[in-house]
Coordinates of C-alpha atoms in Angstrom, one line a residue:
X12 CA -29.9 10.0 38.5
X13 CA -29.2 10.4 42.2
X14 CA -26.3 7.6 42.0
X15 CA -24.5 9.8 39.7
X16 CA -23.9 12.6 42.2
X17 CA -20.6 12.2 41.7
X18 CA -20.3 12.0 38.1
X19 CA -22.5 15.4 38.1
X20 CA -19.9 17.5 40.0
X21 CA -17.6 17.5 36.9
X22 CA -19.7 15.2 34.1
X23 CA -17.6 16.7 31.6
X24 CA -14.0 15.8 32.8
X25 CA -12.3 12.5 34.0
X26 CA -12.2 11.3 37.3
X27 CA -8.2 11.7 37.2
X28 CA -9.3 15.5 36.7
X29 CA -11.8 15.4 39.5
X30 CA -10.0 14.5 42.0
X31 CA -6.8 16.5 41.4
X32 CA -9.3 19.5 42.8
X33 CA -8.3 19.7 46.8
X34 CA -12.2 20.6 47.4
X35 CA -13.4 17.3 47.0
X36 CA -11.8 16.1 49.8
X37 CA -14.0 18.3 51.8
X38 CA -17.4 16.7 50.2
X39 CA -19.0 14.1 52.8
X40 CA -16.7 10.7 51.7
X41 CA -19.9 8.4 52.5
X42 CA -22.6 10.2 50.4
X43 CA -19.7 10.4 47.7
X44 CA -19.3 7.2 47.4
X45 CA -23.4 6.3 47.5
X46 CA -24.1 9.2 44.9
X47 CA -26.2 10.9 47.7
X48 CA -24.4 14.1 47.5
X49 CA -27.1 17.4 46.9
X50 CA -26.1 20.2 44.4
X51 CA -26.0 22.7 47.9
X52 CA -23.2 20.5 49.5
X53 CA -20.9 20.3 46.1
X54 CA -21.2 24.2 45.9
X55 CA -20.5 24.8 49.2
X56 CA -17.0 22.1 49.4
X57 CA -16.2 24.5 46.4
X58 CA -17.0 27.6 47.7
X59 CA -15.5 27.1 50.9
X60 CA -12.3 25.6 49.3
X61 CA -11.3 28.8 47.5
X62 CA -12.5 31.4 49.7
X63 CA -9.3 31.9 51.6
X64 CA -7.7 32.4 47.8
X65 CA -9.9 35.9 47.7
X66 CA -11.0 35.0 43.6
X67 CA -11.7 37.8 41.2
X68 CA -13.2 36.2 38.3
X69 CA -12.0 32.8 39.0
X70 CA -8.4 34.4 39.1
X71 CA -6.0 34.9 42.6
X72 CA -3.0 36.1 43.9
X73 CA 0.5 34.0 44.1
X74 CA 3.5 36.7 44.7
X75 CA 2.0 39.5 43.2
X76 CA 1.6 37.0 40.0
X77 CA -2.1 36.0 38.6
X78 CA -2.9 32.8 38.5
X79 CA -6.0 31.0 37.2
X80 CA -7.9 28.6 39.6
X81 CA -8.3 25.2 37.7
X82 CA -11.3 24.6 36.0
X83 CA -13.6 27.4 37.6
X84 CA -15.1 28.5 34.4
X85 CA -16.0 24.7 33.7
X86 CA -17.5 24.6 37.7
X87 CA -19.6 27.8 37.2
X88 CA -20.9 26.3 33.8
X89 CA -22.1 23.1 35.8
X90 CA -23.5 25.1 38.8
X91 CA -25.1 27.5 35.9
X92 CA -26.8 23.9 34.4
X93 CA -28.1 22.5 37.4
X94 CA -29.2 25.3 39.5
X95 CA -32.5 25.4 37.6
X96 CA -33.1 21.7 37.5
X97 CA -32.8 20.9 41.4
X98 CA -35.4 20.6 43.7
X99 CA -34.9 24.0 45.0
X100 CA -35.8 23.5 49.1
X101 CA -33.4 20.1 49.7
X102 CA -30.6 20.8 46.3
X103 CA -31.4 16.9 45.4
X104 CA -31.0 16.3 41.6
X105 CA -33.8 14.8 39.6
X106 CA -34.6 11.1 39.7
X107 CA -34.7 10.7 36.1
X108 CA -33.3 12.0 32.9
X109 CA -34.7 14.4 30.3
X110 CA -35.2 11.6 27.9
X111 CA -37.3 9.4 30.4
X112 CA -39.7 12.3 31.0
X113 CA -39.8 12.3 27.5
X114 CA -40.6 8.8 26.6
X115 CA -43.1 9.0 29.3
X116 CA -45.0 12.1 28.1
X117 CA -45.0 11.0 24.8
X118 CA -46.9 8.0 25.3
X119 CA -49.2 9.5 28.3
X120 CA -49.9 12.5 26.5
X121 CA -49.9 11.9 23.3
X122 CA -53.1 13.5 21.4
X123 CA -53.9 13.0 17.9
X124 CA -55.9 16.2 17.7
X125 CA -52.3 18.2 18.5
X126 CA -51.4 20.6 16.4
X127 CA -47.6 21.2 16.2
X128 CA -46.2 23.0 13.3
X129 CA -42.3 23.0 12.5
X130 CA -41.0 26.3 12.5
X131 CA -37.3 25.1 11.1
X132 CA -34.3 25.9 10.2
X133 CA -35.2 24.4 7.0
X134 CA -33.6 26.0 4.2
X135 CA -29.8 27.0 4.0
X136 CA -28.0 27.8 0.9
X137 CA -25.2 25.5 1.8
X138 CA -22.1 26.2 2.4
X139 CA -20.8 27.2 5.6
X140 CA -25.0 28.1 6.5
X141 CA -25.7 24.2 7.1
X142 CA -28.5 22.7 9.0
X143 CA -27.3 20.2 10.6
X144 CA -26.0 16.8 10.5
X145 CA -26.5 14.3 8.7
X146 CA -25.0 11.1 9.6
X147 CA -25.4 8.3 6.6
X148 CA -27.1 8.3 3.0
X149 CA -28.6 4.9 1.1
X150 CA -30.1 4.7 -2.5
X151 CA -32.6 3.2 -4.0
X152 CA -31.3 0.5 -5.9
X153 CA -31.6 1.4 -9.5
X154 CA -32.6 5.1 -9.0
X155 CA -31.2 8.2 -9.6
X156 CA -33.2 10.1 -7.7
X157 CA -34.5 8.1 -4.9
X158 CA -32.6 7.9 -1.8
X159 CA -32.8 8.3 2.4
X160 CA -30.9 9.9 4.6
X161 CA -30.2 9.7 8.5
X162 CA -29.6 12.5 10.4
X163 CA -27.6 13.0 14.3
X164 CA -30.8 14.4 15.6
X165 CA -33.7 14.3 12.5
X166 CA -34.0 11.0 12.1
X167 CA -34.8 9.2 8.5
X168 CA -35.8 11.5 5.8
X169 CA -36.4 10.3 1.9
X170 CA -36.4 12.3 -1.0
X171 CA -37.8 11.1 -4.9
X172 CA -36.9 13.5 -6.6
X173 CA -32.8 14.3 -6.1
X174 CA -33.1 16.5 -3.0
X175 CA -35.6 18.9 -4.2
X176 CA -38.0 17.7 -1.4
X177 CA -37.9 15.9 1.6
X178 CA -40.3 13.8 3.6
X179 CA -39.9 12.5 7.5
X180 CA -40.4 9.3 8.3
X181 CA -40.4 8.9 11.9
X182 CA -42.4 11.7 12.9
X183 CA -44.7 9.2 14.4
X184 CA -42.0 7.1 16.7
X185 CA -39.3 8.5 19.0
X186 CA -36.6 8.2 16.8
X187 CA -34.1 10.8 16.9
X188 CA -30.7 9.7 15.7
X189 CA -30.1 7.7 12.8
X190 CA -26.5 6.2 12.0
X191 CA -27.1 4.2 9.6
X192 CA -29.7 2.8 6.8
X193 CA -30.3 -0.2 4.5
X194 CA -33.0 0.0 1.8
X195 CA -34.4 -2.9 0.0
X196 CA -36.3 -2.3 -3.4
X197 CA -39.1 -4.9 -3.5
X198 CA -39.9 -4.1 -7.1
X199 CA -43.5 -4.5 -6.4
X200 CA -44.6 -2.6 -3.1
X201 CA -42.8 0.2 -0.9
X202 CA -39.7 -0.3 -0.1
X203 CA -38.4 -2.8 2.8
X204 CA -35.4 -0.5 5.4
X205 CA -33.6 -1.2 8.8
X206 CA -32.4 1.6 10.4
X207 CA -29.5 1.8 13.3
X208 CA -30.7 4.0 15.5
X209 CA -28.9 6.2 17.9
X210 CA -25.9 8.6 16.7
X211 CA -22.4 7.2 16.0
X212 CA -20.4 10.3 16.2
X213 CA -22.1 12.7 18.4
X214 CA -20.8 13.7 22.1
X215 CA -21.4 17.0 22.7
X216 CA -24.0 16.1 25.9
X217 CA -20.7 15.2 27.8
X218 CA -19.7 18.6 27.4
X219 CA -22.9 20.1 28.6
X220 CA -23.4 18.2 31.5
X221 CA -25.7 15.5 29.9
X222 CA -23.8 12.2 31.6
X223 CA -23.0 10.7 28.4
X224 CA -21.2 10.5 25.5
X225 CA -23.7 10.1 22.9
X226 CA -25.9 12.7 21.7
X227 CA -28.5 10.2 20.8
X228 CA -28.4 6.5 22.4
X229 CA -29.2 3.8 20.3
X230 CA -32.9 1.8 20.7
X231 CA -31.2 -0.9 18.2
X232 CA -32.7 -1.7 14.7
X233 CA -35.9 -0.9 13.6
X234 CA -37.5 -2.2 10.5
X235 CA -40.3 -1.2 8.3
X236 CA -41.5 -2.9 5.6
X237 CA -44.0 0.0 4.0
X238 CA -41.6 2.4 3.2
X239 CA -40.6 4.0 6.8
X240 CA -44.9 4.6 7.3
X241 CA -44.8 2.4 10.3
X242 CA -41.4 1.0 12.1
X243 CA -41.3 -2.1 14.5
X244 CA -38.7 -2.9 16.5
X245 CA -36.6 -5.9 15.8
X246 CA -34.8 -8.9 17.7
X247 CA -32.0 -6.7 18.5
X248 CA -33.2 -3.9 20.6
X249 CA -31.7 -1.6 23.6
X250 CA -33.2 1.0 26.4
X251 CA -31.6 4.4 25.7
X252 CA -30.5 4.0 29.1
X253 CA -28.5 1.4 27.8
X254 CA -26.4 4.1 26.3
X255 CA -25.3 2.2 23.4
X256 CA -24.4 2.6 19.7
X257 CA -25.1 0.7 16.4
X258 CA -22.4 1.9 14.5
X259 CA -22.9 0.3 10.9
X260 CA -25.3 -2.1 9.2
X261 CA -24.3 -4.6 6.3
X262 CA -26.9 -6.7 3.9
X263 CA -25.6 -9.7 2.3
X264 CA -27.1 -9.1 -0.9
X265 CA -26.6 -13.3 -1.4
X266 CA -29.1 -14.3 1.1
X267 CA -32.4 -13.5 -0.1
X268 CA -32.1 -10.0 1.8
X269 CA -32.1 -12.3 5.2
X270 CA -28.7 -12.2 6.2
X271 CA -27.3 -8.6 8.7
X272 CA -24.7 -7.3 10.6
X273 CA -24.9 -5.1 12.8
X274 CA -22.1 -3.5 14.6
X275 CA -22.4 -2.4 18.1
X276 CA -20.5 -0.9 21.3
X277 CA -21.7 -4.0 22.7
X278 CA -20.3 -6.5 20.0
X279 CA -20.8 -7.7 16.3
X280 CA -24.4 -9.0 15.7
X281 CA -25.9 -10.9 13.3
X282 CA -29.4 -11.9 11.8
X283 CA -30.2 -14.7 9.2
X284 CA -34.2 -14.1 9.6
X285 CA -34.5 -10.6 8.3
X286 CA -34.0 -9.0 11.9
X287 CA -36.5 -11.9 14.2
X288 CA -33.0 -12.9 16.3
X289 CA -30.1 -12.2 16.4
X290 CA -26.6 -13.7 17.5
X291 CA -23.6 -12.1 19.3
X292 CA -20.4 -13.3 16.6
X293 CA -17.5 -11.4 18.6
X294 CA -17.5 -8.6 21.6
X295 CA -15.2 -6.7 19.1
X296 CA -16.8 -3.2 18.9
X297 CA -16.3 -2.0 15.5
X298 CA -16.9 1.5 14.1
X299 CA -16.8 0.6 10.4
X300 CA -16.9 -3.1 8.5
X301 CA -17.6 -3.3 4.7
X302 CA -17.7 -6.7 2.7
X303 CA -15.1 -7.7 0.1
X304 CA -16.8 -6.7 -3.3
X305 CA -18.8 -9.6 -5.0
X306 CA -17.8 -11.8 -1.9
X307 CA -20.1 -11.2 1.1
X308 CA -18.2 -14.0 2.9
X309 CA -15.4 -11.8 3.7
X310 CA -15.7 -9.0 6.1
X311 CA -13.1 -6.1 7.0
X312 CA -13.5 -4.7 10.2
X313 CA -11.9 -1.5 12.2
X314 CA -12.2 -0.1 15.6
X315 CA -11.8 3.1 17.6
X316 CA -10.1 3.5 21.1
X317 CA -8.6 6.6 22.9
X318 CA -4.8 5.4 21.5
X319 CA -5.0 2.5 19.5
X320 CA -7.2 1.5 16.6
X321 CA -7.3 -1.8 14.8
X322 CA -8.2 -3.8 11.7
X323 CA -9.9 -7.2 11.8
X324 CA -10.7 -9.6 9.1
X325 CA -13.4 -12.4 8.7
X326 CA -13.5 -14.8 6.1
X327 CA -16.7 -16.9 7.5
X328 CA -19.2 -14.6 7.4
X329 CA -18.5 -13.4 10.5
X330 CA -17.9 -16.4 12.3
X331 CA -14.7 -16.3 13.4
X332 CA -12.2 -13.1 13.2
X333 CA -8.7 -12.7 12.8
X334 CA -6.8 -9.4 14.0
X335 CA -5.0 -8.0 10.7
X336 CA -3.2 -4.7 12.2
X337 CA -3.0 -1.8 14.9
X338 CA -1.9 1.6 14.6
X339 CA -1.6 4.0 17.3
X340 CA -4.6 6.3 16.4
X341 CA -7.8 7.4 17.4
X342 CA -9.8 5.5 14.8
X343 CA -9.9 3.9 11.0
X344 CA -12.5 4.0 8.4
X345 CA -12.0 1.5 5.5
X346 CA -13.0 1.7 1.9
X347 CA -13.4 -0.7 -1.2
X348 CA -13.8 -0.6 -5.1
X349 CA -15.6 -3.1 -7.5
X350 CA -13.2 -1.8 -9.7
X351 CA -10.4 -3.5 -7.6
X352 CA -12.1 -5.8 -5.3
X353 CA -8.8 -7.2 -3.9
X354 CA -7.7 -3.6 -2.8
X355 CA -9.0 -2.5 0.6
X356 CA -7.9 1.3 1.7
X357 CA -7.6 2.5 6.0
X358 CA -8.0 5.8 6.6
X359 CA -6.1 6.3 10.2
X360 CA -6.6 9.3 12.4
X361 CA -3.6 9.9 14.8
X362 CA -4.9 10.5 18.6
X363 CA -4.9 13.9 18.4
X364 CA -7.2 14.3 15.5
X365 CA -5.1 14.2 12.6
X366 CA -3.7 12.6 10.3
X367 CA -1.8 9.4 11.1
X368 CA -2.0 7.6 7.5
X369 CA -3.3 6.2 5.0
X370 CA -2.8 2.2 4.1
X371 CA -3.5 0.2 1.8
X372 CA -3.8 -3.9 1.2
X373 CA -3.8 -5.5 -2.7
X374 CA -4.7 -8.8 -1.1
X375 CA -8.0 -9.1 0.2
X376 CA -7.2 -7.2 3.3
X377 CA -4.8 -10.0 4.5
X378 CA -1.6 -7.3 4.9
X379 CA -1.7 -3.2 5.0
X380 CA 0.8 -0.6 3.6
X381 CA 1.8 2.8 4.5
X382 CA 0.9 5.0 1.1
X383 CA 0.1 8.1 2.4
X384 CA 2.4 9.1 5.8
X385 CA 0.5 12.2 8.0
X386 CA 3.5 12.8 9.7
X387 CA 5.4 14.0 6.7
X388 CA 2.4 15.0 4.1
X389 CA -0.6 16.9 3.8
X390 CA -2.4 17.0 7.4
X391 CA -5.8 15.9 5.6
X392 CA -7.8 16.0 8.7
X393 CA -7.0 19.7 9.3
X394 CA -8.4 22.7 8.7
X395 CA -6.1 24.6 6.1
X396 CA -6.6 24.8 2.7
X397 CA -3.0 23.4 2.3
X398 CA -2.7 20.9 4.5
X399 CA 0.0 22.7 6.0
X400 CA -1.6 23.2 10.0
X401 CA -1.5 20.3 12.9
X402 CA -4.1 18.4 14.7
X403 CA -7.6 18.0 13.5
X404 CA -11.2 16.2 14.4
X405 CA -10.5 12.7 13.4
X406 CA -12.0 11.1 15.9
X407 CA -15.4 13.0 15.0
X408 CA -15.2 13.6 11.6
X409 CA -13.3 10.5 9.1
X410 CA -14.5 8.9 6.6
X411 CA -13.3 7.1 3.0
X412 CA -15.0 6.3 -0.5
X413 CA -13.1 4.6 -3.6
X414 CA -14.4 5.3 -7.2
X415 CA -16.3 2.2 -7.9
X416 CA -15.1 2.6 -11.6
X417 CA -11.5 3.9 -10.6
X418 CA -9.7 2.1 -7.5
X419 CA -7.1 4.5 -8.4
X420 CA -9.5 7.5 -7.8
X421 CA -10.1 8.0 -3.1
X422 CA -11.8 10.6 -1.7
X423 CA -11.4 11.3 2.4
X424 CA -13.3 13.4 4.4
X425 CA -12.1 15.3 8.3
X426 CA -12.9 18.7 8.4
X427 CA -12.3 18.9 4.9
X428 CA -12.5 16.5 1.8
X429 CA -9.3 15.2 -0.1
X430 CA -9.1 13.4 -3.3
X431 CA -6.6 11.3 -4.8
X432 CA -6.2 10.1 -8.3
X433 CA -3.2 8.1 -7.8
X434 CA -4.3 5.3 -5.8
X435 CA -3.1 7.4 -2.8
X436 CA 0.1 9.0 -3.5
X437 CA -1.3 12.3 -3.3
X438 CA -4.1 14.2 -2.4
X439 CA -5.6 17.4 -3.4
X440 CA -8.7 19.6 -1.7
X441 CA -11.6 19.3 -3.5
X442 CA -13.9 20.9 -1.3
X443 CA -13.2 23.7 2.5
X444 CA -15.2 24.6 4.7
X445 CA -14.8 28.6 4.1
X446 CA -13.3 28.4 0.6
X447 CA -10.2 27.7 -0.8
X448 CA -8.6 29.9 -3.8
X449 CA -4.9 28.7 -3.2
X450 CA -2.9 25.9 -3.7
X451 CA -5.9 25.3 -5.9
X452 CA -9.7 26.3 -5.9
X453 CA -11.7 24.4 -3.5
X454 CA -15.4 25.1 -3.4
X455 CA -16.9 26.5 -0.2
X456 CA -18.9 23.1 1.8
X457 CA -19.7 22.9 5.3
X458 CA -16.9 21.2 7.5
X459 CA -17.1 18.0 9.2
X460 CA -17.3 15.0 7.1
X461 CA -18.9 11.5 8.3
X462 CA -19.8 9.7 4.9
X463 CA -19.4 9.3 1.9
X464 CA -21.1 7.4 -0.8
X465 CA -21.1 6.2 -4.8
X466 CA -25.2 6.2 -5.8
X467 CA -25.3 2.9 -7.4
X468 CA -22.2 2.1 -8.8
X469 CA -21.9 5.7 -11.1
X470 CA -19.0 7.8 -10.4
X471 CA -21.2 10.6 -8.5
X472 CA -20.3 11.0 -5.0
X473 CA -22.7 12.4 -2.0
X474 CA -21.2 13.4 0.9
X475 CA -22.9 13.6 4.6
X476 CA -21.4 16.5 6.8
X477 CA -22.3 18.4 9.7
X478 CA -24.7 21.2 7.7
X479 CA -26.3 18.7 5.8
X480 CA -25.9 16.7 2.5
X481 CA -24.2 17.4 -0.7
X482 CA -23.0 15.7 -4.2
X483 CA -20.8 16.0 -7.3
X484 CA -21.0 14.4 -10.3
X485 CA -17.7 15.9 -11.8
X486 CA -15.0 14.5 -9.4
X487 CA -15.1 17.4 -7.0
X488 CA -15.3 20.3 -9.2
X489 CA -18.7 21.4 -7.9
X490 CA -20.5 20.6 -5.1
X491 CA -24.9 20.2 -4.9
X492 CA -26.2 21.2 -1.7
X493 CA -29.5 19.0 -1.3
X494 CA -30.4 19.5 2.4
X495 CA -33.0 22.4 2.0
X496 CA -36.3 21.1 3.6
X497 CA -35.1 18.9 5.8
X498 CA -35.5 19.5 10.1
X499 CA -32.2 18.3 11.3
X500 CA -30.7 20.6 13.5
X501 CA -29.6 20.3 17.1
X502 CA -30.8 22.9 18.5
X503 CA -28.9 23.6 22.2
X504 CA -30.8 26.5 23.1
X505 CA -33.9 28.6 22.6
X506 CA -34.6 32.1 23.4
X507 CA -38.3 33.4 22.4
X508 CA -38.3 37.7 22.2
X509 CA -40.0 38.9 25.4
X510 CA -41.4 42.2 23.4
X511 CA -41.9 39.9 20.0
X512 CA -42.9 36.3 20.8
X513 CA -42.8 35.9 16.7
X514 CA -39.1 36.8 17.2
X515 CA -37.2 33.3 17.9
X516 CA -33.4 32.9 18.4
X517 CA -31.3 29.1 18.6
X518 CA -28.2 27.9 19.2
X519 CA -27.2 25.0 16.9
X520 CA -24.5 22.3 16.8
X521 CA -23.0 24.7 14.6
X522 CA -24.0 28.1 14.3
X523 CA -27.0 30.3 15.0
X524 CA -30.2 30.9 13.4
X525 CA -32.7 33.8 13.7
X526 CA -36.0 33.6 13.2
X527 CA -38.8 36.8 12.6

């Protein structure tokens, strides 16, 4: 890690930001630019920088008039992160990451006569009490009360009997984030599931210093064929240094359960050997792809970028992809309907989190219509309860499901989820994170929504958010919280009582927990 010296003085902010601070100027040019910098000579440039500016609490003095110093708080936050993880005699930063120690330890270490119990959060009533998030959600074909689900930081957990209880399925492999999940029913035998690893929407490590911006990196696709007992690694694998993302997998149901795609940071895969090899189609990174309904041949595609997001179509199976439309946005989830399996729906997130649109094509994806404006309707990536505030999290929280029964009938999911019965012409809440009495009643779910899906073709709808995983089976009226007994949260710090070691306090992704 010593290369990224640099990157370490400010991880958290661009290098634009960086060096519009005068005190890096002072830093010695030649171990900048070789990463050999120590955490003793970064806090001494700044130190020595601002001392003539007399700070008092990061504040001075200009005329009589105080004036903040740029981004001291976010300096004393990094020099409060590191100062305990140097070597303490020279200020030189580790060699090697957290997770390489990990990996290491695990396999040198490793005893089968350990005994680690969990200790939770586990339960939550739901609500705005979640435990953490939950990333993806696949069904077994045919059941109503088998399915898995993949968490941010919890891996792959499967329930049989509708969410009452939960069982872990990667407690015996290194397997932390889990973006998405395919599960094949073999009628006879345990079920046969890939899983992307890694986390798709996570990036709160940049933020605390961690050098990147997933909270998970992807090892690629995994595949067991027991049921999730054991997991093997498949033809299309990464290092987590890699720092890279598998984003979305899709089965073609026509090819004898053979035929994959795999969507990456690094490009479009695909496998026609169940996962042995696979084959770059296009260095397109896309963040969502679905097939055309009852025509695996044709593939919609969308992508994600800091100002611009696009739509791609494929007609070949992936061979060969045309570019469809862009939008200036943040990112676009897509949707599609057996009900109307010409209709494709975009759900667009403007770059600052809202809502830019929502479009819509009746011809096999080929052109795309504005139905839904976010510039002069209902902010549905917002927070309020009327749609009536700015700005949002779409670039973190988006996502789109279509009734398979009811083309007519959307559902989209930012902070908040939105339903449609018109064909998208206008939305109503169905379900806030606090609560919603007025404009109409709007049952209390925990915020942050990253997908949605129909179990097997029926009208009921689970959604995956950032407290865990819910359902309804009456259009939106009520809302099941299933996530009780399930390990998923991402914990960023631990306190133990120094008076009461039973007496344990963490801070989540998204709240706190206590425990006695």
């Amino acid at each position: 890690m010593k290369k990224f010296a640099f990157l370490l003085i400010f991880s958290f902010l661009s290098l634009t930001t960086v060096y519009s601070q005068g005190w890096i100027y002072d830093l010695p040019q030649e171990k900048l630019e070789n990463g050999s910098l120590t955490f003793y000579e970064i806090q001494d440039a700044f130190y020595d920088y601002w001392e003539p500016y007399n700070l008092d609490k990061g504040c001075y003095y200009i005329d009589g008039k105080k004036v903040k110093a740029p981004y001291y708080k976010l300096f004393k936050r990094w020099e409060w992160y590191w100062q305990s993880r140097i070597n303490p005699e020279t200020g030189e930063f580790p060699d090697v990451s957290a997770l390489d120690e990990y990996y290491k330890n695990l396999q040198e270490n490793k005893s089968p006569s350990g005994n680690w119990t969990a200790m939770g959060p586990y339960t939550s009533p739901g609500g705005y009490a979640g435990l953490g998030r939950l990333n993806c959600v696949t069904f077994v074909p045919g059941s109503t009360t088998e399915y898995y689900a993949g968490a941010a930081s919890g891996g792959i957990w499967y329930t049989a009997d509708d969410g009452s209880t939960w069982v872990n399925l990667n407690d015996t492999v290194p397997v932390l984030g889990v973006s998405d999940i395919i599960a094949i029913n073999t009628a006879v035998g345990p079920d046969i599931l890939y899983i992307a690893t890694g986390d798709r929407d996570g990036g709160a490590l940049w933020s605390l210093g961690g050098q990147q911006s997933n909270d998970n990196n992807s090892v690629g696709v995994l595949k067991s064929i027991d049921g999730g007992a054991t997991w093997n690694t498949t033809g299309l694998s990464f290092t987590a240094s890699q720092k890279v993302r598998v984003n979305r997998l899709l089965m073609d149901p026509n090819s004898a359960y053979q035929t994959m795609y795999a969507a990456t940071t690094q490009g479009l895969y695909k496998t026609m050997d169940g996962g042995v090899s696979w084959t770059l189609m296009t260095t397109l990174a896309f963040i969502d792809m679905e097939f055309r309904p009852t025509t695996p041949s044709t593939i919609y595609a969308s992508t994600e970028g800091s100002s611009t997001t696009s739509i791609y179509l494929s007609a070949n199976y992936g061979n060969t992809w045309n570019f469809i439309a862009s939008y200036s946005g943040k990112r676009t989830e897509l949707a599609v309907s057996y009900n109307q399996p010409q209709w494709v729906y975009a759900l667009v997130a403007a770059s600052d989190g809202s809502l830019q649109g929502v479009y819509k094509s009746i011809d096999d994806g080929a052109t795309y219509s504005l139905i839904y404006d976010g510039s002069t309707s209902k902010n549905l990536m917002g927070w309020a309860c009327n749609g009536g505030d700015t700005g949002g999290q779409g670039g973190y929280d988006l996502c789109i499901a279509v009734d398979p029964n009811n083309a007519n009938i959307v559902y989209t999911g930012g902070v908040n989820t939105w339903k449609s019965t018109d064909g998208g012409t206008t939305f109503n809440i169905v379900n806030h994170w606090t609560g919603c009495s007025t404009p109409n009643f709007a049952q209390n779910v925990h915020a942050d929504k990253h997908y949605f899906a129909f179990q097997n073709g029926t009208s009921t709808l689970f959604e995956c958010n950032d407290g865990g995983l819910y359902k309804t089976s009456d259009g939106g009226v009520n809302w099941a919280h299933l996530s009780s007994g399930m390990a998923i949260s991402q914990i960023y710090r631990l306190g133990v009582g120094q008076i009461n070691a039973d007496e344990i306090i963490t801070g989540l992704q998204a709240f706190m927990h206590q425990a006695k």
